[in-house]
Amino acid sequence: EVPPRTAFRANTRMENSMHISEVMSTDVKIASPKQSIQEAARMMMEIDVGAIPVGEGDKLVGIITDRDIAVRAVAAGKPANTPIADVMSHEVKYCFDSDDIDAVSVNMADLKLRRMLVVNRQKRLVGIVSLADIALSGGPDDAATALSGISEPGGEHSQSEPGVHGLEAILNRGQ
């Protein structure tokens, strides 16, 4: 179950627009927050993805990305047996499978997200949509919208200090 406070609703419905359900990936594995980051990385490698939802029981509690592992764990000197919970993003951002691609791409740009979890109306995880999924759907305008917003520095999901980029921020903390 997904907490209601982070839901994104696409209120704009355009004629002939595609829905997220038409482009999302449905083969989604879920990791436990107690699993190690090494196990998460192995799962990502096996299914060729860059992000895995994290769940406890029937509740989504976060998402872990390859970047979380690289920046929050490896660059910070954390061991491979570090629990996923220590480095994952805790806020779950999602869209509905019936949402329009154009509205979701705008939301991804605003939130600076390259991937977004997809739930059905019962708030059960049914997939994940990435910028690549949107681009491959034949929607270059939607992909361009999302990419232009995502590519701007900063934002809520930035892993760097203001004015200092990711790895540089971590490496300079010890000085």
PDB file of C-alpha atoms in Angstrom:
ATOM      1  CA  GLU A   1       0.000   0.000   0.000  1.00  0.00           C
ATOM      2  CA  VAL A   2       1.251   3.444  -0.912  1.00  0.00           C
ATOM      3  CA  PRO A   3       0.818   6.445   1.387  1.00  0.00           C
ATOM      4  CA  PRO A   4      -1.777   8.871  -0.055  1.00  0.00           C
ATOM      5  CA  ARG A   5       0.235  12.061   0.556  1.00  0.00           C
ATOM      6  CA  THR A   6       2.676  11.530  -2.309  1.00  0.00           C
ATOM      7  CA  ALA A   7       0.188  10.654  -5.026  1.00  0.00           C
ATOM      8  CA  PHE A   8       0.326  12.426  -8.349  1.00  0.00           C
ATOM      9  CA  ARG A   9      -2.901  12.781 -10.235  1.00  0.00           C
ATOM     10  CA  ALA A  10      -2.884  13.710 -13.846  1.00  0.00           C
ATOM     11  CA  ASN A  11      -5.963  15.872 -14.119  1.00  0.00           C
ATOM     12  CA  THR A  12      -5.402  16.776 -17.724  1.00  0.00           C
ATOM     13  CA  ARG A  13      -6.716  14.258 -20.225  1.00  0.00           C
ATOM     14  CA  MET A  14      -5.935  14.970 -23.828  1.00  0.00           C
ATOM     15  CA  GLU A  15      -7.597  13.318 -26.775  1.00  0.00           C
ATOM     16  CA  ASN A  16      -5.670  10.385 -28.243  1.00  0.00           C
ATOM     17  CA  SER A  17      -3.008  10.538 -25.543  1.00  0.00           C
ATOM     18  CA  MET A  18      -1.334   7.394 -24.311  1.00  0.00           C
ATOM     19  CA  HIS A  19      -1.602   6.093 -20.773  1.00  0.00           C
ATOM     20  CA  ILE A  20       1.332   5.109 -18.594  1.00  0.00           C
ATOM     21  CA  SER A  21       0.052   1.510 -18.613  1.00  0.00           C
ATOM     22  CA  GLU A  22       0.923   1.356 -22.311  1.00  0.00           C
ATOM     23  CA  VAL A  23       4.628   2.117 -21.814  1.00  0.00           C
ATOM     24  CA  MET A  24       5.559   1.107 -18.254  1.00  0.00           C
ATOM     25  CA  SER A  25       7.670  -1.899 -17.310  1.00  0.00           C
ATOM     26  CA  THR A  26       5.631  -4.478 -15.431  1.00  0.00           C
ATOM     27  CA  ASP A  27       8.453  -6.837 -14.439  1.00  0.00           C
ATOM     28  CA  VAL A  28       9.230  -5.130 -11.128  1.00  0.00           C
ATOM     29  CA  LYS A  29      11.115  -6.778  -8.273  1.00  0.00           C
ATOM     30  CA  ILE A  30      10.737  -5.460  -4.725  1.00  0.00           C
ATOM     31  CA  ALA A  31      13.587  -5.350  -2.224  1.00  0.00           C
ATOM     32  CA  SER A  32      13.358  -5.388   1.565  1.00  0.00           C
ATOM     33  CA  PRO A  33      14.842  -2.463   3.511  1.00  0.00           C
ATOM     34  CA  LYS A  34      16.801  -5.059   5.512  1.00  0.00           C
ATOM     35  CA  GLN A  35      18.557  -6.497   2.445  1.00  0.00           C
ATOM     36  CA  SER A  36      22.092  -5.305   1.745  1.00  0.00           C
ATOM     37  CA  ILE A  37      23.022  -2.790  -0.905  1.00  0.00           C
ATOM     38  CA  GLN A  38      25.071  -5.551  -2.521  1.00  0.00           C
ATOM     39  CA  GLU A  39      21.901  -7.636  -2.887  1.00  0.00           C
ATOM     40  CA  ALA A  40      20.105  -4.610  -4.352  1.00  0.00           C
ATOM     41  CA  ALA A  41      22.919  -4.060  -6.852  1.00  0.00           C
ATOM     42  CA  ARG A  42      22.835  -7.743  -7.810  1.00  0.00           C
ATOM     43  CA  MET A  43      19.055  -7.562  -8.356  1.00  0.00           C
ATOM     44  CA  MET A  44      19.529  -4.492 -10.553  1.00  0.00           C
ATOM     45  CA  MET A  45      22.175  -6.289 -12.584  1.00  0.00           C
ATOM     46  CA  GLU A  46      20.064  -9.441 -13.015  1.00  0.00           C
ATOM     47  CA  ILE A  47      16.994  -7.607 -14.307  1.00  0.00           C
ATOM     48  CA  ASP A  48      18.928  -4.768 -15.998  1.00  0.00           C
ATOM     49  CA  VAL A  49      17.347  -1.839 -14.157  1.00  0.00           C
ATOM     50  CA  GLY A  50      18.625   1.194 -12.279  1.00  0.00           C
ATOM     51  CA  ALA A  51      16.003   1.312  -9.535  1.00  0.00           C
ATOM     52  CA  ILE A  52      14.136  -1.108  -7.307  1.00  0.00           C
ATOM     53  CA  PRO A  53      11.112  -0.326  -5.131  1.00  0.00           C
ATOM     54  CA  VAL A  54      11.576  -1.135  -1.452  1.00  0.00           C
ATOM     55  CA  GLY A  55       8.706  -2.702   0.456  1.00  0.00           C
ATOM     56  CA  GLU A  56       7.896  -3.966   3.913  1.00  0.00           C
ATOM     57  CA  GLY A  57       4.958  -6.342   4.045  1.00  0.00           C
ATOM     58  CA  ASP A  58       2.432  -4.914   1.595  1.00  0.00           C
ATOM     59  CA  LYS A  59       3.630  -1.319   1.963  1.00  0.00           C
ATOM     60  CA  LEU A  60       6.072   0.550  -0.269  1.00  0.00           C
ATOM     61  CA  VAL A  61       8.571   2.341   1.963  1.00  0.00           C
ATOM     62  CA  GLY A  62      11.035   3.736  -0.572  1.00  0.00           C
ATOM     63  CA  ILE A  63      13.088   3.179  -3.676  1.00  0.00           C
ATOM     64  CA  ILE A  64      16.780   2.447  -4.133  1.00  0.00           C
ATOM     65  CA  THR A  65      18.643   3.487  -7.244  1.00  0.00           C
ATOM     66  CA  ASP A  66      22.066   2.719  -8.636  1.00  0.00           C
ATOM     67  CA  ARG A  67      22.921   6.346  -7.878  1.00  0.00           C
ATOM     68  CA  ASP A  68      21.871   5.936  -4.221  1.00  0.00           C
ATOM     69  CA  ILE A  69      24.301   3.034  -3.953  1.00  0.00           C
ATOM     70  CA  ALA A  70      27.133   4.882  -5.724  1.00  0.00           C
ATOM     71  CA  VAL A  71      26.799   8.230  -3.969  1.00  0.00           C
ATOM     72  CA  ARG A  72      25.300   7.493  -0.553  1.00  0.00           C
ATOM     73  CA  ALA A  73      27.137   4.221   0.063  1.00  0.00           C
ATOM     74  CA  VAL A  74      30.237   3.533  -2.051  1.00  0.00           C
ATOM     75  CA  ALA A  75      31.511   7.129  -2.181  1.00  0.00           C
ATOM     76  CA  ALA A  76      30.836   7.486   1.546  1.00  0.00           C
ATOM     77  CA  GLY A  77      32.866   4.333   2.293  1.00  0.00           C
ATOM     78  CA  LYS A  78      29.962   2.193   3.496  1.00  0.00           C
ATOM     79  CA  PRO A  79      30.411  -1.608   3.280  1.00  0.00           C
ATOM     80  CA  ALA A  80      28.558  -3.876   0.871  1.00  0.00           C
ATOM     81  CA  ASN A  81      26.464  -5.298   3.731  1.00  0.00           C
ATOM     82  CA  THR A  82      24.934  -1.861   4.494  1.00  0.00           C
ATOM     83  CA  PRO A  83      21.132  -2.212   4.735  1.00  0.00           C
ATOM     84  CA  ILE A  84      19.161  -0.727   1.864  1.00  0.00           C
ATOM     85  CA  ALA A  85      17.219   1.361   4.405  1.00  0.00           C
ATOM     86  CA  ASP A  86      20.387   3.355   5.161  1.00  0.00           C
ATOM     87  CA  VAL A  87      20.791   4.701   1.619  1.00  0.00           C
ATOM     88  CA  MET A  88      17.390   4.461  -0.105  1.00  0.00           C
ATOM     89  CA  SER A  89      15.113   7.387  -0.900  1.00  0.00           C
ATOM     90  CA  HIS A  90      12.304   7.167   1.646  1.00  0.00           C
ATOM     91  CA  GLU A  91       9.695   9.306  -0.053  1.00  0.00           C
ATOM     92  CA  VAL A  92       7.656   7.274  -2.520  1.00  0.00           C
ATOM     93  CA  LYS A  93       6.633   9.201  -5.643  1.00  0.00           C
ATOM     94  CA  TYR A  94       4.194   7.515  -7.968  1.00  0.00           C
ATOM     95  CA  CYS A  95       1.621   7.939 -10.681  1.00  0.00           C
ATOM     96  CA  PHE A  96      -1.411   5.885 -11.664  1.00  0.00           C
ATOM     97  CA  ASP A  97      -1.402   3.424 -14.544  1.00  0.00           C
ATOM     98  CA  SER A  98      -4.300   5.341 -16.126  1.00  0.00           C
ATOM     99  CA  ASP A  99      -2.486   8.708 -16.101  1.00  0.00           C
ATOM    100  CA  ASP A 100      -1.541  10.373 -19.377  1.00  0.00           C
ATOM    101  CA  ILE A 101       2.098  10.166 -20.437  1.00  0.00           C
ATOM    102  CA  ASP A 102       2.298  13.904 -21.096  1.00  0.00           C
ATOM    103  CA  ALA A 103       1.158  14.827 -17.583  1.00  0.00           C
ATOM    104  CA  VAL A 104       3.480  12.285 -15.959  1.00  0.00           C
ATOM    105  CA  SER A 105       6.460  13.524 -17.974  1.00  0.00           C
ATOM    106  CA  VAL A 106       5.794  17.078 -16.755  1.00  0.00           C
ATOM    107  CA  ASN A 107       5.569  15.798 -13.180  1.00  0.00           C
ATOM    108  CA  MET A 108       8.825  13.834 -13.563  1.00  0.00           C
ATOM    109  CA  ALA A 109      10.519  17.022 -14.808  1.00  0.00           C
ATOM    110  CA  ASP A 110       9.165  19.070 -11.910  1.00  0.00           C
ATOM    111  CA  LEU A 111      10.309  16.459  -9.381  1.00  0.00           C
ATOM    112  CA  LYS A 112      13.591  15.776 -11.253  1.00  0.00           C
ATOM    113  CA  LEU A 113      12.900  12.040 -11.400  1.00  0.00           C
ATOM    114  CA  ARG A 114      14.164   9.669 -14.076  1.00  0.00           C
ATOM    115  CA  ARG A 115      11.821   6.904 -12.889  1.00  0.00           C
ATOM    116  CA  MET A 116       8.437   6.802 -11.206  1.00  0.00           C
ATOM    117  CA  LEU A 117       6.561   3.944  -9.584  1.00  0.00           C
ATOM    118  CA  VAL A 118       3.181   3.109 -11.100  1.00  0.00           C
ATOM    119  CA  VAL A 119       0.192   1.971  -9.018  1.00  0.00           C
ATOM    120  CA  ASN A 120      -3.360   1.019  -9.879  1.00  0.00           C
ATOM    121  CA  ARG A 121      -6.456   2.669  -8.380  1.00  0.00           C
ATOM    122  CA  GLN A 122      -6.236   0.254  -5.417  1.00  0.00           C
ATOM    123  CA  LYS A 123      -2.733   1.701  -4.826  1.00  0.00           C
ATOM    124  CA  ARG A 124      -1.007  -1.590  -5.567  1.00  0.00           C
ATOM    125  CA  LEU A 125       2.313  -1.487  -7.396  1.00  0.00           C
ATOM    126  CA  VAL A 126       1.829  -2.532 -11.016  1.00  0.00           C
ATOM    127  CA  GLY A 127       4.991  -1.221 -12.669  1.00  0.00           C
ATOM    128  CA  ILE A 128       7.618   1.438 -13.051  1.00  0.00           C
ATOM    129  CA  VAL A 129       7.984   4.032 -15.791  1.00  0.00           C
ATOM    130  CA  SER A 130      11.279   5.568 -16.810  1.00  0.00           C
ATOM    131  CA  LEU A 131      12.299   8.450 -18.996  1.00  0.00           C
ATOM    132  CA  ALA A 132      13.516   5.824 -21.481  1.00  0.00           C
ATOM    133  CA  ASP A 133      10.042   4.193 -21.534  1.00  0.00           C
ATOM    134  CA  ILE A 134       8.517   7.559 -22.388  1.00  0.00           C
ATOM    135  CA  ALA A 135      11.132   8.269 -25.063  1.00  0.00           C
ATOM    136  CA  LEU A 136      10.665   4.829 -26.652  1.00  0.00           C
ATOM    137  CA  SER A 137       6.885   5.265 -26.697  1.00  0.00           C
ATOM    138  CA  GLY A 138       7.228   7.647 -29.607  1.00  0.00           C
ATOM    139  CA  GLY A 139       6.654  10.687 -27.445  1.00  0.00           C
ATOM    140  CA  PRO A 140       9.721  12.864 -28.083  1.00  0.00           C
ATOM    141  CA  ASP A 141       7.952  15.958 -26.760  1.00  0.00           C
ATOM    142  CA  ASP A 142       7.141  14.191 -23.481  1.00  0.00           C
ATOM    143  CA  ALA A 143      10.679  12.848 -23.170  1.00  0.00           C
ATOM    144  CA  ALA A 144      12.131  16.272 -23.947  1.00  0.00           C
ATOM    145  CA  THR A 145       9.881  17.892 -21.329  1.00  0.00           C
ATOM    146  CA  ALA A 146      10.942  15.433 -18.655  1.00  0.00           C
ATOM    147  CA  LEU A 147      14.627  15.503 -19.588  1.00  0.00           C
ATOM    148  CA  SER A 148      14.841  19.290 -19.655  1.00  0.00           C
ATOM    149  CA  GLY A 149      13.466  19.522 -16.113  1.00  0.00           C
ATOM    150  CA  ILE A 150      15.455  16.584 -14.784  1.00  0.00           C
ATOM    151  CA  SER A 151      18.706  17.949 -16.209  1.00  0.00           C
ATOM    152  CA  GLU A 152      18.523  21.239 -14.319  1.00  0.00           C
ATOM    153  CA  PRO A 153      20.772  21.177 -11.221  1.00  0.00           C
ATOM    154  CA  GLY A 154      19.345  20.896  -7.714  1.00  0.00           C
ATOM    155  CA  GLY A 155      15.895  19.865  -6.657  1.00  0.00           C
ATOM    156  CA  GLU A 156      14.398  17.807  -3.877  1.00  0.00           C
ATOM    157  CA  HIS A 157      16.185  14.607  -4.908  1.00  0.00           C
ATOM    158  CA  SER A 158      19.603  16.150  -5.435  1.00  0.00           C
ATOM    159  CA  GLN A 159      22.274  14.259  -3.555  1.00  0.00           C
ATOM    160  CA  SER A 160      24.612  17.181  -3.279  1.00  0.00           C
ATOM    161  CA  GLU A 161      24.966  20.207  -1.098  1.00  0.00           C
ATOM    162  CA  PRO A 162      23.857  23.530  -2.627  1.00  0.00           C
ATOM    163  CA  GLY A 163      26.459  24.625  -5.162  1.00  0.00           C
ATOM    164  CA  VAL A 164      28.524  21.445  -4.767  1.00  0.00           C
ATOM    165  CA  HIS A 165      27.919  18.374  -6.926  1.00  0.00           C
ATOM    166  CA  GLY A 166      27.459  14.800  -5.568  1.00  0.00           C
ATOM    167  CA  LEU A 167      30.854  13.123  -5.259  1.00  0.00           C
ATOM    168  CA  GLU A 168      32.651  16.405  -4.695  1.00  0.00           C
ATOM    169  CA  ALA A 169      30.362  17.146  -1.731  1.00  0.00           C
ATOM    170  CA  ILE A 170      31.075  13.766  -0.160  1.00  0.00           C
ATOM    171  CA  LEU A 171      34.815  13.938  -0.723  1.00  0.00           C
ATOM    172  CA  ASN A 172      35.049  17.467   0.686  1.00  0.00           C
ATOM    173  CA  ARG A 173      33.169  16.651   3.910  1.00  0.00           C
ATOM    174  CA  GLY A 174      36.291  15.159   5.473  1.00  0.00           C
ATOM    175  CA  GLN A 175      38.339  18.342   4.933  1.00  0.00           C
TER     176      GLN A 175
END
